[in-house]
CSV table of N, CA and C in Angstrom, one decimal:
chain,number,residue,atom,x,y,z
A,187,MET,N,2.5,1.8,-35.1
A,187,MET,CA,3.5,3.2,-34.4
A,187,MET,C,4.2,3.0,-34.0
A,188,VAL,N,5.4,3.6,-33.8
A,188,VAL,CA,7.0,3.0,-33.4
A,188,VAL,C,7.3,3.5,-32.1
A,189,VAL,N,7.6,2.8,-31.1
A,189,VAL,CA,8.2,3.2,-29.9
A,189,VAL,C,9.6,3.3,-29.7
A,190,GLU,N,10.4,4.8,-29.9
A,190,GLU,CA,11.9,4.5,-29.8
A,190,GLU,C,12.0,4.9,-28.2
A,191,GLN,N,11.3,5.4,-27.8
A,191,GLN,CA,12.1,4.9,-26.2
A,191,GLN,C,10.6,5.0,-25.1
A,192,LEU,N,11.3,4.3,-24.0
A,192,LEU,CA,9.7,3.9,-23.0
A,192,LEU,C,10.7,4.5,-21.8
A,193,PHE,N,10.3,4.5,-20.5
A,193,PHE,CA,11.0,5.5,-19.5
A,193,PHE,C,9.7,5.5,-18.5
A,194,LEU,N,10.0,5.4,-17.0
A,194,LEU,CA,9.2,5.2,-15.8
A,194,LEU,C,9.5,6.6,-15.2
A,195,ARG,N,8.5,7.4,-15.2
A,195,ARG,CA,8.8,8.5,-14.3
A,195,ARG,C,8.3,8.3,-12.9
A,196,VAL,N,9.0,8.2,-11.8
A,196,VAL,CA,8.8,8.1,-10.7
A,196,VAL,C,8.9,9.4,-9.8
A,197,SER,N,7.3,9.8,-9.0
A,197,SER,CA,7.5,10.9,-8.7
A,197,SER,C,7.1,10.5,-6.9
A,198,GLU,N,7.3,11.3,-5.8
A,198,GLU,CA,7.2,11.0,-4.2
A,198,GLU,C,7.5,12.4,-3.8
A,199,ARG,N,6.5,13.0,-3.5
A,199,ARG,CA,6.6,14.4,-2.8
A,199,ARG,C,7.3,14.9,-3.4
A,200,ALA,N,8.9,16.0,-2.9
A,200,ALA,CA,9.8,16.8,-4.0
A,200,ALA,C,10.1,15.7,-4.4
A,201,ARG,N,10.8,14.6,-4.7
A,201,ARG,CA,11.4,13.2,-5.2
A,201,ARG,C,10.7,13.6,-6.8
A,202,GLN,N,12.0,13.4,-7.7
A,202,GLN,CA,11.5,12.7,-8.9
A,202,GLN,C,13.0,12.0,-9.2
A,203,THR,N,12.6,10.9,-10.0
A,203,THR,CA,13.2,10.1,-11.2
A,203,THR,C,13.0,9.6,-12.1
A,204,GLU,N,13.9,9.4,-13.4
A,204,GLU,CA,12.8,8.7,-14.2
A,204,GLU,C,14.2,7.6,-14.7
A,205,PHE,N,13.4,6.2,-14.3
A,205,PHE,CA,14.0,4.7,-15.2
A,205,PHE,C,14.3,4.6,-16.5
A,206,SER,N,14.5,5.0,-17.2
A,206,SER,CA,15.3,5.4,-18.0
A,206,SER,C,15.9,4.4,-19.1
A,207,PHE,N,16.6,3.1,-18.6
A,207,PHE,CA,17.4,2.5,-18.9
A,207,PHE,C,16.4,1.0,-19.6
A,208,TRP,N,15.7,1.0,-20.4
A,208,TRP,CA,14.8,0.2,-20.9
A,208,TRP,C,15.0,-1.2,-21.5
A,209,GLY,N,14.2,-2.3,-21.1
A,209,GLY,CA,14.6,-3.9,-21.8
A,209,GLY,C,13.6,-4.1,-21.8
A,210,HIS,N,12.8,-4.8,-22.8
A,210,HIS,CA,11.7,-5.9,-23.0
A,210,HIS,C,11.8,-7.0,-23.3
A,211,GLY,N,10.8,-8.2,-22.6
A,211,GLY,CA,11.3,-9.7,-23.7
A,211,GLY,C,10.3,-10.4,-22.6
A,212,ASP,N,10.2,-11.5,-22.7
A,212,ASP,CA,10.2,-13.0,-21.8
A,212,ASP,C,11.3,-14.3,-21.5
A,213,ALA,N,11.0,-14.4,-22.6
A,213,ALA,CA,12.8,-15.3,-22.4
A,213,ALA,C,13.4,-14.6,-22.9
A,214,LYS,N,13.8,-13.6,-23.6
A,214,LYS,CA,15.5,-13.2,-23.5
A,214,LYS,C,15.1,-11.8,-23.3
A,215,LEU,N,16.0,-10.9,-22.8
A,215,LEU,CA,15.8,-9.5,-22.4
A,215,LEU,C,16.0,-8.9,-23.6
A,216,VAL,N,15.6,-7.9,-24.4
A,216,VAL,CA,16.6,-7.0,-25.2
A,216,VAL,C,16.4,-5.7,-25.1
A,217,ARG,N,17.6,-4.9,-25.2
A,217,ARG,CA,17.2,-3.8,-25.2
A,217,ARG,C,16.7,-2.6,-25.6
A,218,GLY,N,15.8,-1.6,-25.1
A,218,GLY,CA,14.2,-1.8,-25.6
A,218,GLY,C,14.7,-0.4,-26.6
A,219,SER,N,14.4,0.1,-27.7
A,219,SER,CA,14.1,1.2,-28.9
A,219,SER,C,14.3,-0.1,-30.2
A,220,GLY,N,13.1,1.7,-31.1
A,220,GLY,CA,12.6,1.2,-31.9
A,220,GLY,C,11.7,-0.2,-31.7
A,221,LEU,N,10.8,-0.3,-31.1
A,221,LEU,CA,9.8,-1.3,-31.0
A,221,LEU,C,8.5,-0.9,-31.8
A,222,PHE,N,8.5,-2.0,-32.8
A,222,PHE,CA,7.4,-1.6,-33.3
A,222,PHE,C,6.0,-2.4,-33.0
A,223,VAL,N,4.8,-1.7,-32.6
A,223,VAL,CA,3.9,-1.5,-32.0
A,223,VAL,C,2.4,-1.8,-33.4
A,224,PRO,N,2.3,-3.4,-33.6
A,224,PRO,CA,0.8,-3.3,-34.6
A,224,PRO,C,-0.5,-2.9,-33.8
A,225,LYS,N,-1.4,-2.6,-35.1
A,225,LYS,CA,-3.1,-2.5,-34.4
A,225,LYS,C,-3.3,-3.5,-33.3
A,226,THR,N,-2.7,-5.0,-33.6
A,226,THR,CA,-3.0,-5.7,-32.2
A,226,THR,C,-2.5,-5.6,-30.7
A,227,GLY,N,-1.2,-4.8,-31.1
A,227,GLY,CA,-1.0,-4.6,-30.2
A,227,GLY,C,0.9,-5.4,-29.4
A,228,VAL,N,1.4,-4.8,-28.5
A,228,VAL,CA,2.7,-6.0,-28.4
A,228,VAL,C,2.2,-6.3,-26.3
A,229,ALA,N,2.3,-7.7,-26.3
A,229,ALA,CA,1.9,-8.1,-24.8
A,229,ALA,C,3.9,-9.0,-25.0
A,230,THR,N,4.2,-7.8,-23.8
A,230,THR,CA,5.4,-8.5,-23.4
A,230,THR,C,5.9,-8.0,-21.9
A,231,ASN,N,7.1,-8.3,-21.4
A,231,ASN,CA,7.4,-7.8,-20.0
A,231,ASN,C,8.2,-6.5,-20.2
A,232,HIS,N,7.9,-5.7,-19.7
A,232,HIS,CA,8.9,-4.5,-19.2
A,232,HIS,C,10.1,-4.4,-18.1
A,233,HIS,N,10.7,-4.1,-18.5
A,233,HIS,CA,12.0,-3.7,-17.4
A,233,HIS,C,12.7,-2.2,-17.4
A,234,PHE,N,12.5,-1.8,-16.9
A,234,PHE,CA,13.1,0.1,-16.3
A,234,PHE,C,13.7,0.0,-15.1
A,235,ASN,N,15.2,0.5,-15.9
A,235,ASN,CA,16.3,0.5,-14.4
A,235,ASN,C,16.3,2.2,-14.7
A,236,PRO,N,17.0,2.4,-14.0
A,236,PRO,CA,17.9,4.0,-13.9
A,236,PRO,C,19.6,4.4,-14.6
A,237,THR,N,19.7,5.5,-15.3
A,237,THR,CA,20.4,5.0,-16.0
A,237,THR,C,22.0,5.9,-14.9
A,238,ASP,N,21.5,6.1,-14.0
A,238,ASP,CA,21.9,7.0,-13.2
A,238,ASP,C,22.9,5.9,-12.4
A,239,ALA,N,24.0,5.1,-12.1
A,239,ALA,CA,23.9,3.7,-11.7
A,239,ALA,C,24.9,4.7,-10.2
A,240,ASP,N,25.3,5.8,-9.8
A,240,ASP,CA,25.9,6.2,-8.9
A,240,ASP,C,25.6,6.4,-8.3
A,241,THR,N,23.8,7.0,-8.2
A,241,THR,CA,23.1,7.4,-7.4
A,241,THR,C,21.6,6.0,-7.1
A,242,LEU,N,21.2,5.6,-6.1
A,242,LEU,CA,20.7,4.8,-5.8
A,242,LEU,C,19.4,5.5,-5.2
A,243,PHE,N,17.7,5.1,-5.9
A,243,PHE,CA,16.6,5.8,-5.4
A,243,PHE,C,15.9,5.1,-4.0
A,244,ARG,N,16.2,5.4,-3.4
A,244,ARG,CA,15.9,4.1,-2.3
A,244,ARG,C,14.2,4.7,-1.9
A,245,PHE,N,14.0,3.5,-1.9
A,245,PHE,CA,11.9,3.4,-1.3
A,245,PHE,C,11.3,3.3,-0.8
A,246,SER,N,11.3,4.5,0.0
A,246,SER,CA,10.9,4.5,1.5
A,246,SER,C,9.6,4.6,2.0
A,247,GLY,N,8.9,4.8,2.5
A,247,GLY,CA,7.1,4.7,3.0
A,247,GLY,C,6.4,6.1,2.7
A,248,GLY,N,5.5,6.0,2.0
A,248,GLY,CA,5.1,6.6,1.0
A,248,GLY,C,4.6,6.4,-0.3
A,249,LEU,N,3.4,7.1,-0.6
A,249,LEU,CA,2.7,7.6,-1.8
A,249,LEU,C,3.4,7.6,-3.0
A,250,TYR,N,3.8,7.0,-4.3
A,250,TYR,CA,4.3,7.3,-5.3
A,250,TYR,C,3.7,7.6,-6.6
A,251,SER,N,4.3,8.3,-7.4
A,251,SER,CA,3.1,8.1,-8.4
A,251,SER,C,4.3,7.3,-9.6
A,252,LEU,N,3.3,6.8,-10.3
A,252,LEU,CA,4.6,6.3,-11.8
A,252,LEU,C,3.6,6.5,-12.9
A,253,GLU,N,4.7,7.0,-13.9
A,253,GLU,CA,3.9,7.4,-14.9
A,253,GLU,C,5.0,6.6,-16.6
A,254,LEU,N,4.2,5.8,-16.9
A,254,LEU,CA,5.0,5.9,-17.8
A,254,LEU,C,4.7,6.5,-19.5
A,255,MET,N,6.0,6.7,-19.6
A,255,MET,CA,6.3,7.8,-21.2
A,255,MET,C,6.6,6.9,-22.2
A,256,ALA,N,6.3,8.0,-23.0
A,256,ALA,CA,6.8,7.5,-24.1
A,256,ALA,C,7.2,8.1,-25.6
A,257,SER,N,8.5,8.5,-26.4
A,257,SER,CA,9.1,9.2,-27.3
A,257,SER,C,8.7,8.1,-28.9
A,258,LEU,N,7.5,8.7,-29.3
A,258,LEU,CA,6.9,8.0,-30.2
A,258,LEU,C,7.9,8.3,-32.0
A,259,VAL,N,8.1,7.8,-32.8
A,259,VAL,CA,8.7,8.5,-33.7
A,259,VAL,C,7.3,9.4,-34.7
A,260,GLY,N,8.0,10.0,-34.6
A,260,GLY,CA,6.9,11.4,-35.7
A,260,GLY,C,6.6,12.5,-34.8
A,261,ARG,N,6.8,12.3,-33.1
A,261,ARG,CA,5.9,12.8,-32.4
A,261,ARG,C,6.8,13.6,-31.8
A,262,LYS,N,7.2,15.0,-31.8
A,262,LYS,CA,7.9,15.8,-30.4
A,262,LYS,C,7.7,15.7,-29.6
A,263,GLN,N,6.4,15.9,-29.2
A,263,GLN,CA,6.0,15.6,-27.5
A,263,GLN,C,5.9,14.3,-27.4
A,264,LEU,N,6.3,14.0,-26.0
A,264,LEU,CA,5.9,12.9,-25.1
A,264,LEU,C,4.8,12.4,-25.1
A,265,VAL,N,4.9,11.0,-24.8
A,265,VAL,CA,3.5,10.6,-24.7
A,265,VAL,C,3.0,9.9,-23.7
A,266,SER,N,2.6,10.4,-22.2
A,266,SER,CA,1.8,9.8,-21.4
A,266,SER,C,1.1,8.4,-21.7
A,267,LEU,N,1.2,6.8,-21.5
A,267,LEU,CA,0.6,6.1,-21.6
A,267,LEU,C,0.1,5.6,-20.6
A,268,TRP,N,0.6,5.8,-19.0
A,268,TRP,CA,-0.1,5.4,-18.3
A,268,TRP,C,0.2,5.6,-16.7
A,269,ASN,N,-0.5,6.4,-15.9
A,269,ASN,CA,-0.7,6.8,-14.6
A,269,ASN,C,-1.0,6.0,-13.9
A,270,ILE,N,-0.5,6.1,-12.8
A,270,ILE,CA,-1.3,4.7,-11.3
A,270,ILE,C,-0.4,5.9,-10.3
A,271,ALA,N,-1.3,5.7,-8.7
A,271,ALA,CA,-0.6,6.2,-7.8
A,271,ALA,C,-0.6,4.4,-6.8
A,272,LEU,N,0.6,4.6,-5.9
A,272,LEU,CA,1.3,3.2,-5.5
A,272,LEU,C,1.4,3.3,-4.3
A,273,GLU,N,1.1,2.8,-2.9
A,273,GLU,CA,1.5,3.3,-1.4
A,273,GLU,C,2.6,2.3,-0.9
A,274,VAL,N,3.8,2.7,-0.9
A,274,VAL,CA,5.0,1.4,0.0
A,274,VAL,C,4.6,2.1,1.0
A,275,PRO,N,4.0,1.0,2.3
A,275,PRO,CA,4.1,1.0,3.6
A,275,PRO,C,5.5,1.8,4.3
A,276,SER,N,5.7,1.9,5.4
A,276,SER,CA,6.5,3.1,6.3
A,276,SER,C,7.1,1.3,7.2
A,277,GLY,N,8.7,1.5,7.0
A,277,GLY,CA,9.2,0.3,7.8
A,277,GLY,C,9.4,-0.7,6.8
A,278,VAL,N,9.5,-0.9,5.5
A,278,VAL,CA,9.5,-2.1,5.0
A,278,VAL,C,10.9,-2.3,4.5
A,279,PHE,N,11.6,-1.3,4.8
A,279,PHE,CA,13.2,-1.3,4.1
A,279,PHE,C,13.7,-0.5,4.8
A,280,ASP,N,13.2,-0.2,6.4
A,280,ASP,CA,13.9,0.6,7.3
A,280,ASP,C,15.4,2.0,6.5
A,281,THR,N,16.3,1.6,7.0
A,281,THR,CA,17.4,2.9,6.3
A,281,THR,C,18.2,2.0,5.3
A,282,SER,N,18.1,1.2,5.6
A,282,SER,CA,18.9,-0.2,4.5
A,282,SER,C,18.1,-0.9,3.3
A,283,ILE,N,19.1,-0.8,2.5
A,283,ILE,CA,17.9,-2.2,1.5
A,283,ILE,C,17.8,-3.1,2.1
A,284,ALA,N,17.1,-3.7,2.2
A,284,ALA,CA,16.7,-5.0,2.9
A,284,ALA,C,16.5,-6.6,1.9
A,285,ASN,N,17.3,-6.9,1.9
A,285,ASN,CA,17.5,-7.6,0.5
A,285,ASN,C,16.4,-9.4,1.1
A,286,ASN,N,16.0,-8.7,2.1
A,286,ASN,CA,15.0,-10.1,1.7
A,286,ASN,C,13.4,-9.7,2.0
A,287,LYS,N,13.1,-8.2,1.3
A,287,LYS,CA,11.8,-7.8,1.3
A,287,LYS,C,11.7,-7.8,0.0
A,288,ALA,N,10.7,-7.8,-0.7
A,288,ALA,CA,10.0,-7.5,-1.3
A,288,ALA,C,8.3,-7.3,-1.0
A,289,ILE,N,8.1,-6.0,-2.4
A,289,ILE,CA,6.9,-5.4,-1.8
A,289,ILE,C,6.0,-5.7,-3.4
A,290,PHE,N,4.8,-6.5,-3.8
A,290,PHE,CA,4.5,-7.0,-4.6
A,290,PHE,C,3.6,-6.2,-5.1
A,291,TYR,N,2.7,-5.6,-6.1
A,291,TYR,CA,1.2,-5.5,-6.4
A,291,TYR,C,0.5,-6.1,-7.7
A,292,ASN,N,-0.7,-6.5,-7.7
A,292,ASN,CA,-1.1,-7.5,-8.1
A,292,ASN,C,-2.6,-7.1,-8.6
A,293,TRP,N,-2.8,-7.6,-9.3
A,293,TRP,CA,-4.4,-6.2,-9.9
A,293,TRP,C,-5.4,-7.4,-9.3
A,294,SER,N,-5.9,-6.1,-8.8
A,294,SER,CA,-7.6,-7.7,-8.4
A,294,SER,C,-8.7,-7.0,-9.2
A,295,SER,N,-9.3,-8.0,-9.6
A,295,SER,CA,-10.6,-7.8,-10.3
A,295,SER,C,-11.4,-7.7,-9.4
A,296,GLN,N,-11.9,-8.1,-8.3
A,296,GLN,CA,-12.9,-7.6,-7.3
A,296,GLN,C,-13.4,-6.2,-6.8
A,297,THR,N,-11.6,-5.3,-6.7
A,297,THR,CA,-11.8,-4.4,-6.7
A,297,THR,C,-11.6,-3.2,-7.6
A,298,CYS,N,-11.3,-3.8,-8.8
A,298,CYS,CA,-10.1,-3.0,-9.6
A,298,CYS,C,-9.5,-2.1,-9.8
A,299,SER,N,-8.0,-2.3,-8.5
A,299,SER,CA,-7.3,-1.8,-7.9
A,299,SER,C,-5.7,-2.8,-7.4
A,300,TYR,N,-4.4,-2.9,-7.7
A,300,TYR,CA,-3.6,-3.1,-7.2
A,300,TYR,C,-3.8,-3.4,-5.8
A,301,VAL,N,-3.9,-4.8,-5.2
A,301,VAL,CA,-3.6,-4.5,-4.0
A,301,VAL,C,-1.9,-5.4,-3.4
A,302,MET,N,-1.4,-5.1,-2.8
A,302,MET,CA,-0.3,-5.0,-2.4
A,302,MET,C,0.5,-5.7,-1.4
A,303,SER,N,0.8,-6.9,-1.3
A,303,SER,CA,1.7,-7.6,-0.2
A,303,SER,C,3.2,-7.3,0.2
A,304,VAL,N,3.9,-7.8,1.0
A,304,VAL,CA,4.6,-7.3,1.5
A,304,VAL,C,5.5,-8.8,1.7
A,305,GLU,N,6.6,-9.4,1.2
A,305,GLU,CA,6.4,-11.2,1.3
A,305,GLU,C,8.7,-10.7,1.2
A,306,ASP,N,8.8,-12.1,2.4
A,306,ASP,CA,10.1,-12.4,2.7
A,306,ASP,C,10.8,-12.9,1.4
A,307,ARG,N,11.6,-13.2,1.2
A,307,ARG,CA,12.3,-13.7,-0.1
A,307,ARG,C,13.7,-14.3,0.2
A,308,PHE,N,13.7,-15.4,1.5
A,308,PHE,CA,15.2,-15.3,1.4
A,308,PHE,C,15.5,-16.5,0.6
A,309,GLY,N,17.1,-16.0,0.6
A,309,GLY,CA,17.4,-17.1,-1.2
A,309,GLY,C,17.6,-15.7,-2.2
A,310,HIS,N,16.7,-15.2,-2.2
A,310,HIS,CA,17.0,-14.4,-2.9
A,310,HIS,C,17.4,-12.9,-2.9
A,311,GLY,N,18.3,-12.4,-2.0
A,311,GLY,CA,18.6,-11.0,-1.9
A,311,GLY,C,19.7,-11.5,-2.7
A,312,TYR,N,19.9,-9.4,-3.0
A,312,TYR,CA,21.1,-8.4,-3.3
A,312,TYR,C,21.5,-7.9,-2.6
A,313,GLN,N,22.9,-8.2,-2.8
A,313,GLN,CA,23.6,-6.9,-1.8
A,313,GLN,C,24.4,-5.7,-2.8
A,314,VAL,N,24.5,-5.2,-1.7
A,314,VAL,CA,25.0,-3.7,-2.3
A,314,VAL,C,26.3,-3.7,-2.6
A,315,ALA,N,27.5,-3.9,-3.1
A,315,ALA,CA,29.1,-4.2,-2.6
A,315,ALA,C,29.5,-2.4,-3.1
A,316,ASP,N,30.7,-2.7,-1.5
A,316,ASP,CA,31.5,-1.6,-1.3
A,316,ASP,C,32.4,-1.4,-2.3
A,317,PRO,N,33.0,-0.8,-3.2
A,317,PRO,CA,34.2,-1.1,-4.3
A,317,PRO,C,35.3,-0.8,-3.2
A,318,SER,N,35.3,-0.2,-1.7
A,318,SER,CA,36.5,-0.4,-1.1
A,318,SER,C,37.2,-1.6,-0.5
A,319,ASP,N,36.0,-2.6,-0.7
A,319,ASP,CA,36.2,-4.0,-0.1
A,319,ASP,C,36.8,-4.9,-1.4
A,320,ALA,N,37.2,-4.3,-2.6
A,320,ALA,CA,37.4,-5.8,-3.4
A,320,ALA,C,38.7,-6.0,-3.3
A,321,GLU,N,38.9,-7.0,-4.1
A,321,GLU,CA,40.8,-7.6,-3.5
A,321,GLU,C,41.5,-8.1,-4.7
A,322,GLY,N,42.1,-6.9,-5.0
A,322,GLY,CA,42.4,-7.2,-6.7
A,322,GLY,C,41.2,-6.9,-7.7
A,323,GLY,N,40.3,-6.6,-7.6
A,323,GLY,CA,39.7,-6.8,-8.8
A,323,GLY,C,37.9,-7.4,-8.3
A,324,LEU,N,37.8,-7.9,-9.6
A,324,LEU,CA,37.2,-8.6,-10.3
A,324,LEU,C,37.1,-10.5,-9.7
C-alpha cells in the first residue's frame, strides 16, 4: 500500500477538527506523504498538527473520539485505520493553556486499555505569543 495522507480526526460533543499536518520519523521528522507500507508494516513515530494556525483547538474536560484516517493510492474512499475514545479530566488546563501540564496515555497490558496520568512539566513549557507584543519583528 502507498499512503498518500494520514490525518487525525478529533471529536468532542459537537466540536470536530482534523489534525491534517502529518509528519513521521524517529530521529528526523519528515513531512508525511507517499509513504510505502510493505507487508511487514512500518514502525515509526507519527505527529499530527492542525493546518489552521489561526484557530487553537483547546482540550477541555470531556470525552474525545480520535480516529486515524488514511487516503490510500488507488482508493477513492478514505479508510478509517484506528478509533479510540479518551477522557480528558476537567480542570487540568482551566481556561488557559497550562504550559506546565501534560496528559499522558500509556498502554496497560493488564487492563488492555490506556491509563491516563497528569504530570507537571516544569521547564518544558510553551508560551503562546501575542503578535502585538513584538518589538521590531522576530
